[in-house]
Coordinates of C-alpha atoms in Angstrom, one line a residue:
X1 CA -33.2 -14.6 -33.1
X2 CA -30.7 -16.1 -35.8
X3 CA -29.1 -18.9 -34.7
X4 CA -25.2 -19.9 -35.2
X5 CA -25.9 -21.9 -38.1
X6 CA -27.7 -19.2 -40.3
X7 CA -25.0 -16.8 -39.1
X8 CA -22.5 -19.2 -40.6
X9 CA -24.2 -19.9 -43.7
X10 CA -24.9 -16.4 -44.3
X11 CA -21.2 -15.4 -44.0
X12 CA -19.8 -18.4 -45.8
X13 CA -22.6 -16.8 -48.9
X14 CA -20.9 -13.4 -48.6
X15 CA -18.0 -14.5 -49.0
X16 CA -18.6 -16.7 -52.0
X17 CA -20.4 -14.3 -53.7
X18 CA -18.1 -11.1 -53.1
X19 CA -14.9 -12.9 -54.0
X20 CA -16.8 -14.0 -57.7
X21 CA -18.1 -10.7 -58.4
X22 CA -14.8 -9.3 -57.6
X23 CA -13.0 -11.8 -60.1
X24 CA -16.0 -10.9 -62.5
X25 CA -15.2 -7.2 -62.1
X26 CA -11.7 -7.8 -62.3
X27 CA -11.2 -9.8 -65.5
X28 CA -13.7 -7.5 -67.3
X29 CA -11.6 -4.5 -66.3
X30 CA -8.1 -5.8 -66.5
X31 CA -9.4 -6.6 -70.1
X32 CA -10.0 -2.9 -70.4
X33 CA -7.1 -1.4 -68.7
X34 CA -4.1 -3.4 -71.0
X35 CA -5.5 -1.5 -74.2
X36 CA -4.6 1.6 -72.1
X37 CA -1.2 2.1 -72.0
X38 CA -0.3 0.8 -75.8
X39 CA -3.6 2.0 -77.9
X40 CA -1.9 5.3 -78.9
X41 CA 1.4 3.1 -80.0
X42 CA -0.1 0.6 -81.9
X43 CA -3.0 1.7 -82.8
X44 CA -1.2 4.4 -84.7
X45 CA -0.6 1.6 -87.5
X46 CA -4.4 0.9 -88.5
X47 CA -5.7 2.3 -91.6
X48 CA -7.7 5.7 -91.0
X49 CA -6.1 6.6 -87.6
X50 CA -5.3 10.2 -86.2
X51 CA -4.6 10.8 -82.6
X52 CA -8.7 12.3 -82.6
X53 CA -9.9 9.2 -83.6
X54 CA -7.6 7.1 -81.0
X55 CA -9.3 9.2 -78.9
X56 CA -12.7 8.5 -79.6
X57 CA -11.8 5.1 -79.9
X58 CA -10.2 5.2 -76.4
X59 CA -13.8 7.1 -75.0
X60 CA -16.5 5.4 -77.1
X61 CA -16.4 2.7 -74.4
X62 CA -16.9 4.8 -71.4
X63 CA -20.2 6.8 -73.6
X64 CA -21.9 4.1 -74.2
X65 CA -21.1 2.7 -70.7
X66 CA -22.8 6.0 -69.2
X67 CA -25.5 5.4 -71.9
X68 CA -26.7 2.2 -71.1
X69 CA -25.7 1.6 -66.8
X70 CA -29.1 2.7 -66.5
X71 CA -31.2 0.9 -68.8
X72 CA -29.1 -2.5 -67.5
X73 CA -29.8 -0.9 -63.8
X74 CA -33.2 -1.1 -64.1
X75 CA -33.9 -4.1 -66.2
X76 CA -31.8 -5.8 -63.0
X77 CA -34.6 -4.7 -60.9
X78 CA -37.4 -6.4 -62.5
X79 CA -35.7 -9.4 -64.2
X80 CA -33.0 -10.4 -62.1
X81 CA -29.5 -9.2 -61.7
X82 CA -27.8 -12.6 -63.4
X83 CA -29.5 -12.3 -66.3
X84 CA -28.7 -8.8 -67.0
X85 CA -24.5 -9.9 -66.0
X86 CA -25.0 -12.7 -68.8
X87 CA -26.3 -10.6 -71.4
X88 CA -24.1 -7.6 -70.6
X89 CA -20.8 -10.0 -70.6
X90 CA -22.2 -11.1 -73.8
X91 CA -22.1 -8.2 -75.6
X92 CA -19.0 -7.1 -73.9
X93 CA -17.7 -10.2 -76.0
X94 CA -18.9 -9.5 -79.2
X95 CA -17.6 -6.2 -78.9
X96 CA -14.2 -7.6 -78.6
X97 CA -14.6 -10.1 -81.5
X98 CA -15.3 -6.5 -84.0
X99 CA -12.4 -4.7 -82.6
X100 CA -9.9 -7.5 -82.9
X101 CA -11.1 -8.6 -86.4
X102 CA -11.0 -4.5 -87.4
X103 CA -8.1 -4.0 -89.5
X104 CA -9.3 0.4 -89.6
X105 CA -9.6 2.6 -86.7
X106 CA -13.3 2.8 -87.6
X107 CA -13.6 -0.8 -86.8
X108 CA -11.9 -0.6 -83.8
X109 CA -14.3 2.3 -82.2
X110 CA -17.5 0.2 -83.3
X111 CA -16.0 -2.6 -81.7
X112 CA -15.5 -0.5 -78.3
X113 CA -18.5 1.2 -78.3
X114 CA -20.4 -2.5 -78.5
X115 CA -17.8 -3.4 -75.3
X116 CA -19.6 -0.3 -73.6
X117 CA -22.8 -1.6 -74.3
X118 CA -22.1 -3.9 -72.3
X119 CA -22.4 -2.2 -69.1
X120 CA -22.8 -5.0 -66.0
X121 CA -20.8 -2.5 -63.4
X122 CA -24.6 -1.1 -62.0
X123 CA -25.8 -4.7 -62.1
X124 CA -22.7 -6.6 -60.4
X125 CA -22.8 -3.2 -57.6
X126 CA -26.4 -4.0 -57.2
X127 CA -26.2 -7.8 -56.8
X128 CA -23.3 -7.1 -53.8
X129 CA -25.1 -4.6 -52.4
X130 CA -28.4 -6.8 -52.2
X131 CA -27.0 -10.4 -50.9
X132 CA -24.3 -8.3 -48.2
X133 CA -25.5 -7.6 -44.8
X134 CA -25.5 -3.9 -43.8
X135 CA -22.2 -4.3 -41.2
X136 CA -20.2 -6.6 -44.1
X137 CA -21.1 -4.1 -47.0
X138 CA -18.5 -1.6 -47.1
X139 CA -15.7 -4.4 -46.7
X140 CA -17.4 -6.2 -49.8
X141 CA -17.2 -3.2 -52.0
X142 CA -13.5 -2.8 -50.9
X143 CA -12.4 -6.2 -51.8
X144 CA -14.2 -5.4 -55.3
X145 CA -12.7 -1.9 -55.7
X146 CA -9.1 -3.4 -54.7
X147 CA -9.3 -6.0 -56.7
X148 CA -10.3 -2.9 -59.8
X149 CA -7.1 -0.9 -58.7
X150 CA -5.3 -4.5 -58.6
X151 CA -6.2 -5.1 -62.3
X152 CA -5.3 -1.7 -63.4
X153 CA -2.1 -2.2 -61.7
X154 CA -1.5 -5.3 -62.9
X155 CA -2.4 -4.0 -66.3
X156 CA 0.0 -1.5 -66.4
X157 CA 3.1 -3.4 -66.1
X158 CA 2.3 -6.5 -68.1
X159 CA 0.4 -5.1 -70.9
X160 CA 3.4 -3.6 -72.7
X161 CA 4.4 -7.1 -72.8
X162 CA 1.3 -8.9 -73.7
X163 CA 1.3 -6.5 -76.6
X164 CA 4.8 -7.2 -78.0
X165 CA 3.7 -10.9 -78.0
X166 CA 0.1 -10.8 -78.8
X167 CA -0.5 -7.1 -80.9
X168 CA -3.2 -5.0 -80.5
X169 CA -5.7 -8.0 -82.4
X170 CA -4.6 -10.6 -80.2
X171 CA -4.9 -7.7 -76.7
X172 CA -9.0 -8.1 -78.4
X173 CA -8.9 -11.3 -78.2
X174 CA -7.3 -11.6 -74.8
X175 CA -10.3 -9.2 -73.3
X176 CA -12.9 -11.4 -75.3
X177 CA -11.5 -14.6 -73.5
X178 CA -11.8 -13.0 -70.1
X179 CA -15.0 -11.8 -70.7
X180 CA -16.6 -15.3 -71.7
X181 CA -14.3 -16.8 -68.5
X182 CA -16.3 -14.1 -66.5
X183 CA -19.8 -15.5 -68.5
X184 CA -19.0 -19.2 -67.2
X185 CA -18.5 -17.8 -63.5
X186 CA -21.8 -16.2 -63.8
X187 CA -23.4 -19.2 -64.8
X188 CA -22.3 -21.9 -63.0
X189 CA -21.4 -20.1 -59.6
X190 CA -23.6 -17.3 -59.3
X191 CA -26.4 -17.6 -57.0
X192 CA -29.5 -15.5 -58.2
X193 CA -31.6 -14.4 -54.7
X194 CA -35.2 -14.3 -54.3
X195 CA -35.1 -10.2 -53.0
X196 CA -38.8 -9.0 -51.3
X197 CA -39.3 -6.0 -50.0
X198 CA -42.3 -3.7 -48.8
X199 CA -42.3 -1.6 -51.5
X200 CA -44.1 -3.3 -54.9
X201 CA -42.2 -2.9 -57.7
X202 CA -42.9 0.5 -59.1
X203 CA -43.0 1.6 -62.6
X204 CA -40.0 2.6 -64.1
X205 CA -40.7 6.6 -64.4
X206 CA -41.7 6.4 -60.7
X207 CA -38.4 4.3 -60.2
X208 CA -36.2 7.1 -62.0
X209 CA -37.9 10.1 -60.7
X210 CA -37.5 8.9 -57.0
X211 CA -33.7 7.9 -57.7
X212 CA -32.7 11.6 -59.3
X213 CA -35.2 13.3 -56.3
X214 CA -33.3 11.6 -53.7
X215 CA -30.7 14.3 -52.0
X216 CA -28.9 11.4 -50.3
X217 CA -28.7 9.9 -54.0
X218 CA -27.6 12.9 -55.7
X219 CA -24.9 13.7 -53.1
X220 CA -23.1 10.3 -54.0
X221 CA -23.9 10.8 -58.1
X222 CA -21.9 14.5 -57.3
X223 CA -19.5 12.4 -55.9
X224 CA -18.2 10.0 -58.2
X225 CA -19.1 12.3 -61.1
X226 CA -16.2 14.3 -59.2
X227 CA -14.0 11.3 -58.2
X228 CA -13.9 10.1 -61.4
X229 CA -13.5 13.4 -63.4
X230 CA -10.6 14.1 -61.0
X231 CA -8.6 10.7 -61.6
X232 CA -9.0 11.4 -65.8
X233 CA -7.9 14.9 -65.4
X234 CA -4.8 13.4 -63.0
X235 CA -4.1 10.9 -65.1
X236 CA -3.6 12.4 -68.5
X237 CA -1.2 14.4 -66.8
X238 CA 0.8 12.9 -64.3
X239 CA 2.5 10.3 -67.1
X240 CA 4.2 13.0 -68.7
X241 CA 5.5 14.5 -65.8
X242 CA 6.8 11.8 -64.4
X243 CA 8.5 10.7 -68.2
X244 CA 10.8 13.7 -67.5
X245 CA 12.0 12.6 -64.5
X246 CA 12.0 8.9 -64.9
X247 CA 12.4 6.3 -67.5
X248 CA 8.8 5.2 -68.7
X249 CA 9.9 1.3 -67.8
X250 CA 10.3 2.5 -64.0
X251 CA 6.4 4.2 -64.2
X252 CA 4.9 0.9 -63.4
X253 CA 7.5 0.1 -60.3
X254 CA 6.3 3.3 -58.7
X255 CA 2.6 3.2 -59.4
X256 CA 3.0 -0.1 -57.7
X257 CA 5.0 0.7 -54.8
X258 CA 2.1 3.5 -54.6
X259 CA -0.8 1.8 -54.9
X260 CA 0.4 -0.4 -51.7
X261 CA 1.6 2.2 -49.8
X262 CA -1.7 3.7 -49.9
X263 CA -3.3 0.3 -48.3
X264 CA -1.6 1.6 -45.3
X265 CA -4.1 4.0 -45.2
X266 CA -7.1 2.9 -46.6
X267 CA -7.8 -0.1 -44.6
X268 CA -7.4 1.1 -41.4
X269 CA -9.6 4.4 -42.2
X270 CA -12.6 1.5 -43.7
X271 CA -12.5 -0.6 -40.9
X272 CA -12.7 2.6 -38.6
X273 CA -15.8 4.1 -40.7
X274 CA -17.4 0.7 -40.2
X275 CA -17.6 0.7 -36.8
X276 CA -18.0 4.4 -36.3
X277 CA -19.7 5.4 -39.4
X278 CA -19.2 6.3 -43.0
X279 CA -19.7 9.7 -43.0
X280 CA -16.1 10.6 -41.0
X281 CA -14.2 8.2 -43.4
X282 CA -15.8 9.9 -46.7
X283 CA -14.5 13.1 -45.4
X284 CA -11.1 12.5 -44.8
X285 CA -10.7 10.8 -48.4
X286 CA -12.0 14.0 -50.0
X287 CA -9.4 15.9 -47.8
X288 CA -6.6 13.0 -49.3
X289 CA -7.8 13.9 -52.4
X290 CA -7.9 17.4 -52.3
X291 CA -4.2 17.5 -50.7
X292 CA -2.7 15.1 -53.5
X293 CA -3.9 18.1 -55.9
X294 CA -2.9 20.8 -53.9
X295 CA 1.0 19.1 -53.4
X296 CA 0.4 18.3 -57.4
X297 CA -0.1 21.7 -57.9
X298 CA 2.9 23.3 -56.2
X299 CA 5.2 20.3 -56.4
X300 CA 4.8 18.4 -59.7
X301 CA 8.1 19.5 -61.1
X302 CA 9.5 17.6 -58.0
X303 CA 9.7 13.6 -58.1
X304 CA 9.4 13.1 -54.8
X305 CA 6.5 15.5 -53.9
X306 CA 4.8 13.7 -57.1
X307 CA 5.0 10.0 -55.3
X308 CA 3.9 11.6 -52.3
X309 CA 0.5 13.4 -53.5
X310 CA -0.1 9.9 -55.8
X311 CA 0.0 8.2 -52.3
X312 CA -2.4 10.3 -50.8
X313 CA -4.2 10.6 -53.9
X314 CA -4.7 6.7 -54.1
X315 CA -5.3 6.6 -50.7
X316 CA -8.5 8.6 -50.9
X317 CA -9.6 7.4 -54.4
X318 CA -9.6 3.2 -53.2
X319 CA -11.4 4.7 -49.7
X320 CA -14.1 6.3 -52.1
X321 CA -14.1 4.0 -54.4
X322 CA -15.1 1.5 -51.3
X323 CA -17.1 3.9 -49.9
X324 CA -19.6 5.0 -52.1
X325 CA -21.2 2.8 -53.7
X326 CA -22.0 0.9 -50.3
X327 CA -23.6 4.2 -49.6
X328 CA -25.9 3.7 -52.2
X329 CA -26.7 0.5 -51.6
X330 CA -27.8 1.4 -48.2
X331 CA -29.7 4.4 -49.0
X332 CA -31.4 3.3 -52.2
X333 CA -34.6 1.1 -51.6
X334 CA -34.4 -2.9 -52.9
X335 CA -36.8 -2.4 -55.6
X336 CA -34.9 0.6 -56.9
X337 CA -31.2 -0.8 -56.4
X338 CA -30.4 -1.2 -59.2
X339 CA -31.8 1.9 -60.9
X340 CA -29.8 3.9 -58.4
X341 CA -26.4 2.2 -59.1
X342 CA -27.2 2.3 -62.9
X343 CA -27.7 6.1 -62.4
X344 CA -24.4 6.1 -60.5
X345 CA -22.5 4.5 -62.9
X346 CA -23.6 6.8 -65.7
X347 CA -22.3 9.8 -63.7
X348 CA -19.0 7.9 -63.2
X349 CA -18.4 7.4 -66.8
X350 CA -19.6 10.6 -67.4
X351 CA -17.4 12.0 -65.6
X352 CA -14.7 9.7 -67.1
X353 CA -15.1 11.6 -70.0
X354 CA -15.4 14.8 -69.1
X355 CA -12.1 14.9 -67.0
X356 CA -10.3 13.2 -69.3
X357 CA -11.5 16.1 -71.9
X358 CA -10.9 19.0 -69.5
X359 CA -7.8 17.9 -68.4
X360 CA -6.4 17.7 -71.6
X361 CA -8.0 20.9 -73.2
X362 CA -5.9 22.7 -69.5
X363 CA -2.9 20.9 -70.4
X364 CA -2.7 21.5 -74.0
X365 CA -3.4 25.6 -73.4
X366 CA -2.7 26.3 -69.6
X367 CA 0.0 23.8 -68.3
X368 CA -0.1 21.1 -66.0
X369 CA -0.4 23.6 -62.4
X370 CA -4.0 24.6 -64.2
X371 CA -5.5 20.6 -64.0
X372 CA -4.4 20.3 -61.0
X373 CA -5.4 23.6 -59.3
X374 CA -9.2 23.0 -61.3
X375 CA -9.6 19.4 -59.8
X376 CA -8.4 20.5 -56.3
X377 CA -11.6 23.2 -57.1
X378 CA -13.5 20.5 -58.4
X379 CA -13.2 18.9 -54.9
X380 CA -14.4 22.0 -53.2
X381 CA -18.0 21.9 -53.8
X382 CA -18.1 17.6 -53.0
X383 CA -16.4 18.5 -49.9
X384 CA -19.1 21.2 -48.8
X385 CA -21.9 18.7 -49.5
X386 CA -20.2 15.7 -47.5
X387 CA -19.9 18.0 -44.6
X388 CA -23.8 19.3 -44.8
X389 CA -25.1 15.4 -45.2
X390 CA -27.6 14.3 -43.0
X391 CA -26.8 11.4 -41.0
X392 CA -27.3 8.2 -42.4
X393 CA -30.5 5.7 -40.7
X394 CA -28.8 3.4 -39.2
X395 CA -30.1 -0.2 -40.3
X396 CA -28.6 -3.6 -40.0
X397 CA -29.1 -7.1 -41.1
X398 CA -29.6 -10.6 -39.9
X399 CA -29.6 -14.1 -40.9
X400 CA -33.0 -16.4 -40.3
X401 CA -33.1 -20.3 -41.7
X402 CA -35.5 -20.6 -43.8
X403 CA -38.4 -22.9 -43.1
X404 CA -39.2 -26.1 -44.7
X405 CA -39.9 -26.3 -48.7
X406 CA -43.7 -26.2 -48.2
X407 CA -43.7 -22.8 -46.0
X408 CA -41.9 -21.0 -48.1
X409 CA -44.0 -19.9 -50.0
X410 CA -45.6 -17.0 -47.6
X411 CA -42.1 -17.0 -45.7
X412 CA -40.9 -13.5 -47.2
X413 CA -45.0 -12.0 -46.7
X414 CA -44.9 -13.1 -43.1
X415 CA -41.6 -11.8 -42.6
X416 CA -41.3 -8.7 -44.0
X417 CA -45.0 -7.5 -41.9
X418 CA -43.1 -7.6 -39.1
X419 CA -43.0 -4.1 -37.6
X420 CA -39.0 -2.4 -38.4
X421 CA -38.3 -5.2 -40.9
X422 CA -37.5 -3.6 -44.3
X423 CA -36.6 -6.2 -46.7
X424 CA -35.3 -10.2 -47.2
X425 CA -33.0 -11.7 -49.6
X426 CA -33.6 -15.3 -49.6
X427 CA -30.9 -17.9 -50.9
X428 CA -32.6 -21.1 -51.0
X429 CA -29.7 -23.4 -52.0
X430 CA -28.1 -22.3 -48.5
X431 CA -31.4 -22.4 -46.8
X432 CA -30.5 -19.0 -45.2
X433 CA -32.2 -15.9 -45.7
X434 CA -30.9 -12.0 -45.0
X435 CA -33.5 -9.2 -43.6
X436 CA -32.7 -6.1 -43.0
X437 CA -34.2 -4.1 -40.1
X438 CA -34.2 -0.6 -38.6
X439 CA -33.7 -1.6 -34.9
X440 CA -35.2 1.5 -33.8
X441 CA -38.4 0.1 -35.1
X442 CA -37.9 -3.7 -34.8
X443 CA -40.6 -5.7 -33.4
X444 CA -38.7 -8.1 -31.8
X445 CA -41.0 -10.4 -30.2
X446 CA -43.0 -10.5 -33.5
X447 CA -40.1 -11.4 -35.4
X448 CA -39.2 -13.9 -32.9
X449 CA -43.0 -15.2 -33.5
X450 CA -43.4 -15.1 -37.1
X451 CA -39.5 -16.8 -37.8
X452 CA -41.2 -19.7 -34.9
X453 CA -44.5 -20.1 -36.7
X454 CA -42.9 -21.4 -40.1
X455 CA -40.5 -23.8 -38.5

């Protein structure tokens, strides 16, 4: 059995490593989110620019993020998630250098579709999902996805104001300098963990195939397809009702007061869907989501029914958010991990841009009631599905220490042929190592055995 020492070392790894992929995450996306709400403004002024080509400067990022999650995905897999986070900040970077140095809007979307290409969000999912034990997971991905909504939040008030000092150029350069800040965290304080599993690593066709076959898998790529697609088609709508009924400088103050509020909530329904199970917690964020639409639908002319469907809608967004990618973690195999969050992530962008694209086509020709009333339909269909899925195999994971230098070779080997042990993450500079077991299967007394033997 563990003993209190591994069980510390493991937590005080967690920790570490959640709170510096969360920072990673954060300062990548806050980097993203200032453009937002002053791209349309300023970059009105650069040679070559109509509002159709802000837009495609505005989505070539999120194409070439669904493009290339994936590839990145799977590439994490068999070369190591680090790697993959250095080269993807990398590019991320460079991108930034071509857009702020653009003096046209055809400059601009170049440098934005190289920032896509740069698509780390499967990898830095995958690398949380593979060194955080099965009961700490969903909190993990809630501290990231907080810390997301934090920098968006954050975003929206001060990057009017980073603008007016800086300009667009020097917004560029800003996102460039987080990104390389994020490149030196990766570097110097990321661990990179020794993952073994039962499963060999399987070719890369055999790796897709098994990821899109998966119904678990394709319930949660309907999901955030959905999720995401509904948040677009919200947000290019909900600005302009609210400009008619408030001053835009007061937008941020209640997106903020909001996005707390809706903490209320969230927390308490994670931390009951960890101890009871996911399932009941996805369920009532889809039903916060679908009522936020409903009470958008029938009451957006109204400010106060607006703040109150934007609290329930955040609500059930950050629980999501939180929610479902630690469900992929836990369903998708370790040698397919990061295939499955690659494919994920290309469904969330994807549906990044087709909600954004919907949602504006019903605004433009059917009103704002009509985006509203087609996401709350949207959320139909994802509702039925999380209501017909299958419970979830319950698994959980344990710390071991890891034997002396000169065992450690066959440690993983011995390990993982214990009977209802399914795979082990092994961080040698802690000297601690993670398995995950189906205690329905587990062998105790030969676990107890083989962890003796190699001390």
């Amino acid at each position: 059995m563990p003993d209190t020492a591994s069980r510390t070392a493991l937590a005080r790894n967690e920790r570490r490593v959640t709170g510096i992929l969360a920072a990673i995450f954060g300062l990548r996306m806050f980097g993203l989110f200032m453009i937002l709400p002053v791209f349309t403004v300023l970059g009105a002024e650069l040679d070559g620019a109509t509002p159709l080509l802000m837009g495609v400067a505005i989505g070539a990022y999120g194409l070439l993020q669904a493009l290339f999650q994936v590839p990145f995905g799977m590439l994490s897999d068999r070369y190591g998630r680090r790697v993959l986070m250095v080269v993807g900040l990398l590019v991320f970077a460079a991108g930034g250098v071509i857009a702020a140095s653009a003096d046209s809007i055809y400059g601009v979307i170049a440098g934005r579709a190289v920032q896509g290409a740069g698509a780390v969000a499967a990898v830095i999912m995958a690398l949380l999902a593979d060194v955080v034990s099965e009961q700490q997971r969903t909190r993990a991905m809630a501290i990231v996805g907080m810390t997301v909504g934090s920098a968006f939040i954050v975003a929206l008030i001060i990057g009017p104001a980073l603008a007016a000092w800086l300009g667009l150029s020097g917004l560029f350069w800003l996102a460039t300098g987080l990104a390389l800040v994020g490149l030196l965290m990766t570097l110097l304080w990321l661990p990179e963990p020794q993952l073994r599993s039962r499963e060999a690593q399987l070719p890369w066709r055999t790796r897709v195939a098994g990821v899109v076959r998966d119904p678990l898998l394709a319930r949660m790529n309907l999901g955030i397809f959905i999720l995401h697609a509904v948040l677009m088609a919200t947000f290019v709508t909900v600005p302009g009702l609210l400009q008619q009924q408030l001053p835009l400088a007061q937008h941020s103050v209640l997106y903020l007061v909001v996005f707390i509020a809706s903490l209320l909530v969230m927390v308490p329904l994670m931390i009951r869907g960890e101890r009871r199970g996911l399932r009941g917690a996805k369920l009532v964020a889809i039903v916060l989501l679908l009522a936020a639409q409903l009470l958008l639908a029938l009451g957006h002319k109204q400010l106060w029914l607006l703040t109150v469907a934007l609290w329930l809608f955040f609500a059930g967004f950050n629980l999501l958010e939180a929610l479902l990618p630690s469900l992929v973690g836990r369903v998708a195999p370790v040698g397919t991990r990061g295939t499955a969050m690659g494919l994920y992530s290309t469904l969330q962008f994807l549906g990044v841009f087709a909600g954004a694209a919907l949602g504006g086509w019903l605004l433009q020709y059917q009103g704002a009631g009509a985006v509203f009333w087609a996401a709350a339909m949207l959320l139909v269909p994802w509702l039925l599905a999380a209501l017909t899925m299958p419970p979830l195999r319950r698994l959980e994971s344990r710390s071991l220490p890891l034997p002396p230098a000169a065992a450690l070779a066959g440690w993983s080997e011995r390990v993982l042929a214990v009977p209802g042990v399914l795979e082990a993450v092994v961080f040698a500079e802690s000297g601690v190592a993670m398995i995950k077991i189906d205690p329905a299967e587990i062998d105790e007394a030969a676990l107890d055995a083989a962890a003796a033997q190699l001390n």
